């Protein structure tokens, strides 16, 4: 019995390792080469497993996409301290880290491109965006609600998203701080 | 001589029509299927010309991308009237029209994905973004300059870009108006 448990544990560890390797390889392919290249053959080669193994556990390309997002793990977030301005700056820095270190901008673009046509990818996108925005939305809800809150969240995200999408790099610290000062002054005055 | 000119004119018209057809087909493929699908074979089939014709005039895939952007034509813009709030609202509506009618969001995502690695695409992106932002930047320069202006432009673009990228549809009129009221109040107060 004890040796049976040990066997099961070894098997579990092997499966877990396969899962981790495939998830990591899927994310690498997705952020470096895009969804078009996220195929079983490509991921199998990079992860070092057979195509048969991949097809057995993750039959569809959407399964590989889900695996890639699992490799993203928890998005980095700031833990609010109560200083609204400092908390917003720190949260945008966390967003910038997710772009620079995890390729979050690439992931969002892939999800945007495919979310419109594949329901399951649309749901994956909604989950990721909800996680990504939840600290910023909670912080800004101190000053706004309803449509004003949604407008403020879009503007705050835009501080990081727009330079990344349009100029190829996230904003520097000074731009982030100026943006937050404008946004907070606007929410307090309007 | 006169018949020679007529012959040249007919030839010019034929070339111009080919160019228009190929540009239109390239943009369709780009916005519907992405840059990976923007191949000579695919565009030739959709435009109704031979691959040889395409390779002769537009040898590289970057040439096809340039053609696709020429089919975008002039981006829609609002002509400012002097009422800053109304002008900003109208300019964001023009941005929304460019997304809904021309697929500008897809084009920006393709350029973001490839601009980082291909210099020529990076330059194409810079030209498009400069055109896209120039009215908004001019309007906001009444209230800000330098880094503050860049921060304000990013927030303004974010009002349209972020919901499109993250939720799959541009913002409604009410969200646009609330955002502009927050931004203007913030620029005047901070």
Tab-separated table of C-alpha atoms in Angstrom:
chain	number	residue	atom	x	y	z
A	1	UNK	CA	0.000	0.000	0.000
A	2	UNK	CA	2.722	2.397	0.935
A	3	UNK	CA	4.635	1.616	-2.268
A	4	UNK	CA	1.368	2.127	-4.233
A	5	UNK	CA	1.007	5.603	-2.757
A	6	UNK	CA	4.620	6.357	-3.569
A	7	UNK	CA	3.955	5.266	-7.187
A	8	UNK	CA	0.892	7.508	-7.408
A	9	UNK	CA	2.884	10.401	-6.001
A	10	UNK	CA	5.644	9.928	-8.559
A	11	UNK	CA	3.015	9.797	-11.305
A	12	UNK	CA	1.374	12.980	-9.981
A	13	UNK	CA	4.731	14.744	-9.937
A	14	UNK	CA	5.411	13.677	-13.514
A	15	UNK	CA	2.033	14.957	-14.693
A	16	UNK	CA	2.537	18.222	-12.832
A	17	UNK	CA	5.944	18.685	-14.426
A	18	UNK	CA	4.545	17.989	-17.904
A	19	UNK	CA	1.794	20.518	-17.260
A	20	UNK	CA	4.262	23.172	-16.124
A	21	UNK	CA	6.566	22.571	-19.095
A	22	UNK	CA	3.735	22.686	-21.623
A	23	UNK	CA	2.236	25.813	-20.050
A	24	UNK	CA	5.593	27.606	-20.095
A	25	UNK	CA	6.295	26.591	-23.713
A	26	UNK	CA	2.787	27.672	-24.765
A	27	UNK	CA	3.252	31.112	-23.208
A	28	UNK	CA	6.673	31.491	-24.860
A	29	UNK	CA	5.234	30.687	-28.284
A	30	UNK	CA	2.214	32.939	-27.719
A	31	UNK	CA	4.152	36.032	-26.625
A	32	UNK	CA	7.023	35.598	-29.085
A	33	UNK	CA	5.187	34.390	-32.181
A	34	UNK	CA	1.452	34.912	-31.711
A	35	UNK	CA	-1.593	32.645	-31.664
A	36	UNK	CA	-1.125	31.507	-35.270
A	37	UNK	CA	2.068	29.726	-34.243
A	38	UNK	CA	0.565	28.160	-31.107
A	39	UNK	CA	0.251	24.634	-32.528
A	40	UNK	CA	0.617	21.219	-30.921
A	41	UNK	CA	3.671	20.464	-33.086
A	42	UNK	CA	5.435	23.679	-32.115
A	43	UNK	CA	4.690	23.464	-28.385
A	44	UNK	CA	5.591	19.746	-28.285
A	45	UNK	CA	8.981	20.472	-29.866
A	46	UNK	CA	9.780	23.361	-27.517
A	47	UNK	CA	8.523	21.611	-24.363
A	48	UNK	CA	10.250	18.346	-25.278
A	49	UNK	CA	7.175	16.055	-25.339
A	50	UNK	CA	5.466	14.088	-28.084
A	51	UNK	CA	2.570	15.541	-30.044
A	52	UNK	CA	0.545	12.529	-28.862
A	53	UNK	CA	1.030	13.528	-25.227
A	54	UNK	CA	-0.135	17.053	-25.995
A	55	UNK	CA	-3.179	15.955	-27.988
A	56	UNK	CA	-4.144	13.511	-25.209
A	57	UNK	CA	-4.222	16.116	-22.446
A	58	UNK	CA	-4.936	19.320	-24.415
A	59	UNK	CA	-6.835	18.362	-27.573
A	60	UNK	CA	-7.569	21.859	-28.928
A	61	UNK	CA	-5.557	25.014	-29.595
A	62	UNK	CA	-7.793	26.837	-27.127
A	63	UNK	CA	-6.548	24.322	-24.521
A	64	UNK	CA	-2.992	25.387	-25.337
A	65	UNK	CA	-4.047	29.039	-24.979
A	66	UNK	CA	-5.575	28.280	-21.579
A	67	UNK	CA	-2.320	26.581	-20.588
A	68	UNK	CA	-0.329	29.630	-21.709
A	69	UNK	CA	-2.448	31.875	-19.492
A	70	UNK	CA	-1.980	29.514	-16.556
A	71	UNK	CA	1.785	30.069	-16.990
A	72	UNK	CA	1.178	33.808	-16.580
A	73	UNK	CA	0.149	32.892	-13.064
A	74	UNK	CA	-1.178	35.553	-10.747
A	75	UNK	CA	-0.739	38.989	-12.271
A	76	UNK	CA	1.546	41.222	-10.218
A	77	UNK	CA	-0.443	43.697	-8.122
A	78	UNK	CA	0.275	46.344	-5.526
A	79	UNK	CA	-1.231	45.917	-2.063
A	80	UNK	CA	-2.918	49.235	-1.257
A	81	UNK	CA	-1.593	51.108	1.772
A	82	UNK	CA	-4.241	53.834	1.999
A	83	UNK	CA	-2.305	56.598	0.192
A	84	UNK	CA	-4.417	56.823	-2.965
A	85	UNK	CA	-1.865	58.602	-5.159
A	86	UNK	CA	1.001	56.301	-4.124
A	87	UNK	CA	-1.223	53.229	-4.453
A	88	UNK	CA	-2.257	54.145	-8.018
A	89	UNK	CA	1.356	54.833	-9.030
A	90	UNK	CA	2.460	51.491	-7.569
A	91	UNK	CA	-0.399	49.651	-9.305
A	92	UNK	CA	0.555	51.127	-12.695
A	93	UNK	CA	4.151	50.098	-12.030
A	94	UNK	CA	2.886	46.551	-11.418
A	95	UNK	CA	1.043	46.736	-14.757
A	96	UNK	CA	4.281	47.828	-16.429
A	97	UNK	CA	6.133	44.904	-14.831
A	98	UNK	CA	3.499	42.505	-16.199
A	99	UNK	CA	4.124	43.913	-19.689
A	100	UNK	CA	7.908	43.910	-19.510
A	101	UNK	CA	8.434	40.605	-17.693
A	102	UNK	CA	5.401	38.505	-18.676
A	103	UNK	CA	4.528	39.854	-22.120
A	104	UNK	CA	1.039	40.809	-20.907
A	105	UNK	CA	0.598	43.287	-23.781
A	106	UNK	CA	1.149	40.500	-26.320
A	107	UNK	CA	-1.301	38.261	-24.472
A	108	UNK	CA	-3.955	41.015	-24.448
A	109	UNK	CA	-3.510	41.583	-28.176
A	110	UNK	CA	-3.865	37.885	-28.931
A	111	UNK	CA	-6.996	37.701	-26.775
A	112	UNK	CA	-8.379	40.815	-28.481
A	113	UNK	CA	-7.775	39.348	-31.919
A	114	UNK	CA	-9.440	36.019	-31.121
A	115	UNK	CA	-11.872	36.885	-28.353
A	116	UNK	CA	-14.277	38.456	-30.823
A	117	UNK	CA	-14.767	35.224	-32.755
A	118	UNK	CA	-14.207	32.418	-30.236
A	119	UNK	CA	-16.528	32.526	-27.197
A	120	UNK	CA	-14.194	30.543	-24.974
A	121	UNK	CA	-11.318	32.955	-25.671
A	122	UNK	CA	-13.676	35.856	-24.968
A	123	UNK	CA	-14.368	34.401	-21.521
A	124	UNK	CA	-10.650	33.863	-20.874
A	125	UNK	CA	-10.084	37.517	-21.790
A	126	UNK	CA	-12.820	38.743	-19.472
A	127	UNK	CA	-11.310	36.786	-16.565
A	128	UNK	CA	-7.817	38.143	-17.230
A	129	UNK	CA	-8.997	41.751	-17.621
A	130	UNK	CA	-11.134	41.514	-14.480
A	131	UNK	CA	-8.104	40.299	-12.520
A	132	UNK	CA	-5.871	42.933	-14.150
A	133	UNK	CA	-8.171	45.853	-13.342
A	134	UNK	CA	-9.554	44.918	-9.943
A	135	UNK	CA	-7.119	46.872	-7.749
A	136	UNK	CA	-7.303	50.006	-9.924
A	137	UNK	CA	-11.106	49.828	-9.996
A	138	UNK	CA	-11.289	49.419	-6.211
A	139	UNK	CA	-8.911	52.361	-5.639
A	140	UNK	CA	-10.739	54.685	-8.051
A	141	UNK	CA	-14.128	53.710	-6.601
A	142	UNK	CA	-13.209	55.996	-3.685
A	143	UNK	CA	-13.778	58.945	-6.041
A	144	UNK	CA	-16.188	57.733	-8.729
A	145	UNK	CA	-18.880	55.212	-9.515
A	146	UNK	CA	-20.864	53.946	-12.500
A	147	UNK	CA	-19.939	55.375	-15.882
A	148	UNK	CA	-17.512	57.881	-14.337
A	149	UNK	CA	-15.647	54.992	-12.710
A	150	UNK	CA	-15.465	53.076	-16.000
A	151	UNK	CA	-14.194	56.207	-17.777
A	152	UNK	CA	-11.540	56.696	-15.073
A	153	UNK	CA	-10.407	53.040	-15.237
A	154	UNK	CA	-10.038	53.271	-19.039
A	155	UNK	CA	-7.996	56.468	-18.735
A	156	UNK	CA	-5.780	54.942	-16.054
A	157	UNK	CA	-5.164	51.790	-18.118
A	158	UNK	CA	-4.562	53.992	-21.162
A	159	UNK	CA	-1.582	55.610	-19.443
A	160	UNK	CA	0.261	52.286	-19.768
A	161	UNK	CA	-1.550	50.601	-22.688
A	162	UNK	CA	-1.426	53.444	-25.235
A	163	UNK	CA	2.319	54.168	-25.279
A	164	UNK	CA	2.978	50.406	-25.298
A	165	UNK	CA	0.627	49.765	-28.214
A	166	UNK	CA	1.376	52.920	-30.178
A	167	UNK	CA	5.065	53.604	-29.493
A	168	UNK	CA	6.346	50.186	-28.469
A	169	UNK	CA	7.285	50.897	-24.853
A	170	UNK	CA	5.460	51.591	-21.565
A	171	UNK	CA	5.592	55.137	-20.111
A	172	UNK	CA	8.349	56.315	-17.781
A	173	UNK	CA	7.794	57.133	-14.088
A	174	UNK	CA	7.310	60.863	-14.659
A	175	UNK	CA	4.541	60.309	-17.228
A	176	UNK	CA	2.749	57.886	-14.891
A	177	UNK	CA	2.884	60.393	-12.021
A	178	UNK	CA	1.669	63.323	-14.119
A	179	UNK	CA	-1.201	61.217	-15.452
A	180	UNK	CA	-2.325	60.193	-11.976
A	181	UNK	CA	-2.153	63.797	-10.743
A	182	UNK	CA	-4.350	64.923	-13.668
A	183	UNK	CA	-6.796	62.050	-13.113
A	184	UNK	CA	-7.122	62.573	-9.346
A	185	UNK	CA	-7.532	66.349	-9.745
A	186	UNK	CA	-10.176	65.740	-12.416
A	187	UNK	CA	-12.137	63.257	-10.309
A	188	UNK	CA	-12.059	65.605	-7.319
A	189	UNK	CA	-13.027	68.709	-9.321
A	190	UNK	CA	-15.610	67.391	-11.792
B	1	UNK	CA	1.315	61.538	-80.332
B	2	UNK	CA	-2.207	61.995	-79.222
B	3	UNK	CA	-2.941	58.260	-79.556
B	4	UNK	CA	0.304	57.578	-77.664
B	5	UNK	CA	-0.912	59.723	-74.798
B	6	UNK	CA	-4.269	57.956	-74.845
B	7	UNK	CA	-2.426	54.597	-74.655
B	8	UNK	CA	-0.357	55.803	-71.703
B	9	UNK	CA	-3.488	57.054	-69.990
B	10	UNK	CA	-5.253	53.713	-70.397
B	11	UNK	CA	-2.149	51.971	-69.040
B	12	UNK	CA	-2.004	54.396	-66.098
B	13	UNK	CA	-5.649	53.757	-65.332
B	14	UNK	CA	-5.081	49.999	-65.417
B	15	UNK	CA	-2.114	50.264	-63.030
B	16	UNK	CA	-4.076	52.542	-60.723
B	17	UNK	CA	-6.987	50.077	-60.654
B	18	UNK	CA	-4.636	47.162	-59.889
B	19	UNK	CA	-3.081	49.190	-57.079
B	20	UNK	CA	-6.486	50.042	-55.609
B	21	UNK	CA	-7.681	46.427	-55.808
B	22	UNK	CA	-4.520	45.025	-54.238
B	23	UNK	CA	-4.518	47.658	-51.470
B	24	UNK	CA	-8.169	46.938	-50.638
B	25	UNK	CA	-7.625	43.157	-50.617
B	26	UNK	CA	-4.507	43.550	-48.447
B	27	UNK	CA	-6.415	45.601	-45.890
B	28	UNK	CA	-9.272	43.069	-45.849
B	29	UNK	CA	-6.872	40.192	-45.187
B	30	UNK	CA	-4.976	42.189	-42.563
B	31	UNK	CA	-7.990	43.254	-40.523
B	32	UNK	CA	-9.898	39.972	-40.867
B	33	UNK	CA	-7.083	37.454	-40.582
B	34	UNK	CA	-3.942	39.210	-39.333
B	35	UNK	CA	-0.439	39.730	-40.698
B	36	UNK	CA	0.374	36.010	-40.762
B	37	UNK	CA	-2.238	35.517	-43.478
B	38	UNK	CA	-1.119	38.546	-45.506
B	39	UNK	CA	0.673	36.539	-48.231
B	40	UNK	CA	1.051	37.146	-51.967
B	41	UNK	CA	-0.982	34.015	-52.736
B	42	UNK	CA	-3.876	35.058	-50.510
B	43	UNK	CA	-4.023	38.677	-51.680
B	44	UNK	CA	-3.669	37.641	-55.345
B	45	UNK	CA	-6.630	35.271	-55.008
B	46	UNK	CA	-8.862	37.823	-53.280
B	47	UNK	CA	-7.900	40.744	-55.529
B	48	UNK	CA	-8.202	38.622	-58.693
B	49	UNK	CA	-4.646	39.042	-60.029
B	50	UNK	CA	-1.785	36.614	-60.595
B	51	UNK	CA	0.860	36.071	-57.942
B	52	UNK	CA	3.408	37.129	-60.590
B	53	UNK	CA	1.759	40.544	-60.891
B	54	UNK	CA	1.887	40.992	-57.133
B	55	UNK	CA	5.501	39.876	-56.792
B	56	UNK	CA	6.506	42.195	-59.665
B	57	UNK	CA	5.064	45.341	-58.091
B	58	UNK	CA	5.161	44.479	-54.382
B	59	UNK	CA	7.981	41.963	-53.813
B	60	UNK	CA	7.848	41.745	-50.002
B	61	UNK	CA	5.138	41.199	-47.399
B	62	UNK	CA	6.021	44.586	-45.924
B	63	UNK	CA	5.071	46.032	-49.344
B	64	UNK	CA	1.655	44.372	-48.973
B	65	UNK	CA	1.342	45.845	-45.480
B	66	UNK	CA	2.191	49.294	-46.842
B	67	UNK	CA	-0.489	48.785	-49.508
B	68	UNK	CA	-3.017	47.796	-46.834
B	69	UNK	CA	-2.340	51.017	-44.944
B	70	UNK	CA	-2.722	53.048	-48.138
B	71	UNK	CA	-6.233	51.568	-48.404
B	72	UNK	CA	-7.007	52.980	-44.943
B	73	UNK	CA	-6.608	56.353	-46.628
B	74	UNK	CA	-6.804	59.492	-44.574
B	75	UNK	CA	-7.952	58.713	-41.052
B	76	UNK	CA	-11.264	60.370	-40.183
B	77	UNK	CA	-10.758	63.503	-38.083
B	78	UNK	CA	-12.898	66.232	-36.622
B	79	UNK	CA	-12.242	69.807	-37.730
B	80	UNK	CA	-11.972	71.837	-34.511
B	81	UNK	CA	-14.524	74.631	-34.050
B	82	UNK	CA	-13.021	76.288	-30.960
B	83	UNK	CA	-15.269	74.620	-28.338
B	84	UNK	CA	-12.641	72.448	-26.643
B	85	UNK	CA	-15.020	70.004	-24.959
B	86	UNK	CA	-17.152	69.521	-28.076
B	87	UNK	CA	-14.044	69.240	-30.261
B	88	UNK	CA	-12.522	66.509	-28.058
B	89	UNK	CA	-15.789	64.568	-28.003
B	90	UNK	CA	-16.079	64.799	-31.792
B	91	UNK	CA	-12.455	63.716	-32.249
B	92	UNK	CA	-12.979	60.616	-30.073
B	93	UNK	CA	-16.091	59.841	-32.111
B	94	UNK	CA	-13.939	60.012	-35.247
B	95	UNK	CA	-11.501	57.583	-33.602
B	96	UNK	CA	-14.420	55.243	-32.875
B	97	UNK	CA	-15.546	55.463	-36.505
B	98	UNK	CA	-12.033	54.528	-37.640
B	99	UNK	CA	-12.206	51.431	-35.426
B	100	UNK	CA	-15.717	50.374	-36.398
B	101	UNK	CA	-15.551	51.132	-40.130
B	102	UNK	CA	-11.867	50.739	-41.014
B	103	UNK	CA	-10.678	48.152	-38.491
B	104	UNK	CA	-8.077	50.605	-37.149
B	105	UNK	CA	-7.781	48.651	-33.883
B	106	UNK	CA	-6.747	45.521	-35.778
B	107	UNK	CA	-4.249	47.519	-37.808
B	108	UNK	CA	-2.725	49.017	-34.649
B	109	UNK	CA	-2.410	45.569	-33.086
B	110	UNK	CA	-0.694	44.156	-36.170
B	111	UNK	CA	1.699	47.108	-36.253
B	112	UNK	CA	2.379	46.701	-32.519
B	113	UNK	CA	3.130	43.013	-32.949
B	114	UNK	CA	5.549	43.521	-35.874
B	115	UNK	CA	6.803	47.067	-35.332
B	116	UNK	CA	9.109	45.936	-32.544
B	117	UNK	CA	11.060	43.576	-34.779
B	118	UNK	CA	10.849	45.085	-38.283
B	119	UNK	CA	12.195	48.651	-38.548
B	120	UNK	CA	10.166	49.494	-41.637
B	121	UNK	CA	6.925	48.479	-39.905
B	122	UNK	CA	7.971	50.519	-36.883
B	123	UNK	CA	8.240	53.596	-39.107
B	124	UNK	CA	4.854	52.871	-40.693
B	125	UNK	CA	3.362	52.654	-37.208
B	126	UNK	CA	4.909	55.948	-36.114
B	127	UNK	CA	3.462	57.703	-39.182
B	128	UNK	CA	-0.012	56.260	-38.572
B	129	UNK	CA	-0.015	57.088	-34.852
B	130	UNK	CA	1.264	60.612	-35.519
B	131	UNK	CA	-1.598	61.159	-37.967
B	132	UNK	CA	-4.098	59.550	-35.607
B	133	UNK	CA	-3.146	61.669	-32.598
B	134	UNK	CA	-2.378	65.036	-34.176
B	135	UNK	CA	-5.780	66.705	-33.654
B	136	UNK	CA	-6.095	65.460	-30.059
B	137	UNK	CA	-2.552	66.585	-29.267
B	138	UNK	CA	-3.185	70.027	-30.770
B	139	UNK	CA	-6.438	70.446	-28.827
B	140	UNK	CA	-4.933	69.337	-25.500
B	141	UNK	CA	-1.865	71.552	-26.026
B	142	UNK	CA	-4.161	74.456	-25.056
B	143	UNK	CA	-4.021	73.119	-21.481
B	144	UNK	CA	-0.774	71.163	-21.160
B	145	UNK	CA	2.697	70.752	-22.590
B	146	UNK	CA	5.655	68.370	-22.352
B	147	UNK	CA	5.167	65.266	-20.219
B	148	UNK	CA	1.757	66.470	-18.977
B	149	UNK	CA	0.588	66.709	-22.583
B	150	UNK	CA	1.848	63.191	-23.368
B	151	UNK	CA	0.100	61.858	-20.262
B	152	UNK	CA	-3.147	63.593	-21.288
B	153	UNK	CA	-2.959	62.254	-24.873
B	154	UNK	CA	-2.448	58.699	-23.575
B	155	UNK	CA	-5.431	59.011	-21.231
B	156	UNK	CA	-7.607	60.431	-23.991
B	157	UNK	CA	-6.650	57.627	-26.407
B	158	UNK	CA	-7.160	55.123	-23.603
B	159	UNK	CA	-10.834	56.100	-23.352
B	160	UNK	CA	-11.350	54.465	-26.756
B	161	UNK	CA	-8.458	51.996	-26.967
B	162	UNK	CA	-8.855	50.246	-23.609
B	163	UNK	CA	-12.511	49.148	-23.832
B	164	UNK	CA	-11.892	48.081	-27.447
B	165	UNK	CA	-8.826	46.025	-26.556
B	166	UNK	CA	-10.059	44.671	-23.227
B	167	UNK	CA	-13.810	44.268	-23.715
B	168	UNK	CA	-14.115	44.040	-27.493
B	169	UNK	CA	-16.092	47.211	-28.173
B	170	UNK	CA	-15.450	50.972	-28.119
B	171	UNK	CA	-17.077	53.064	-25.341
B	172	UNK	CA	-20.542	54.595	-25.641
B	173	UNK	CA	-21.207	58.342	-25.891
B	174	UNK	CA	-21.829	58.802	-22.158
B	175	UNK	CA	-18.496	57.221	-21.208
B	176	UNK	CA	-16.643	59.406	-23.721
B	177	UNK	CA	-18.269	62.560	-22.334
B	178	UNK	CA	-17.587	61.680	-18.684
B	179	UNK	CA	-13.958	60.917	-19.526
B	180	UNK	CA	-13.462	64.244	-21.276
B	181	UNK	CA	-15.071	66.128	-18.373
B	182	UNK	CA	-12.707	64.401	-15.918
B	183	UNK	CA	-9.684	65.072	-18.136
B	184	UNK	CA	-10.471	68.753	-18.724
B	185	UNK	CA	-11.225	69.349	-15.035
B	186	UNK	CA	-7.959	67.617	-14.127
B	187	UNK	CA	-5.878	69.633	-16.586
B	188	UNK	CA	-7.426	72.893	-15.369
B	189	UNK	CA	-7.066	72.044	-11.655
B	190	UNK	CA	-3.678	70.317	-11.465
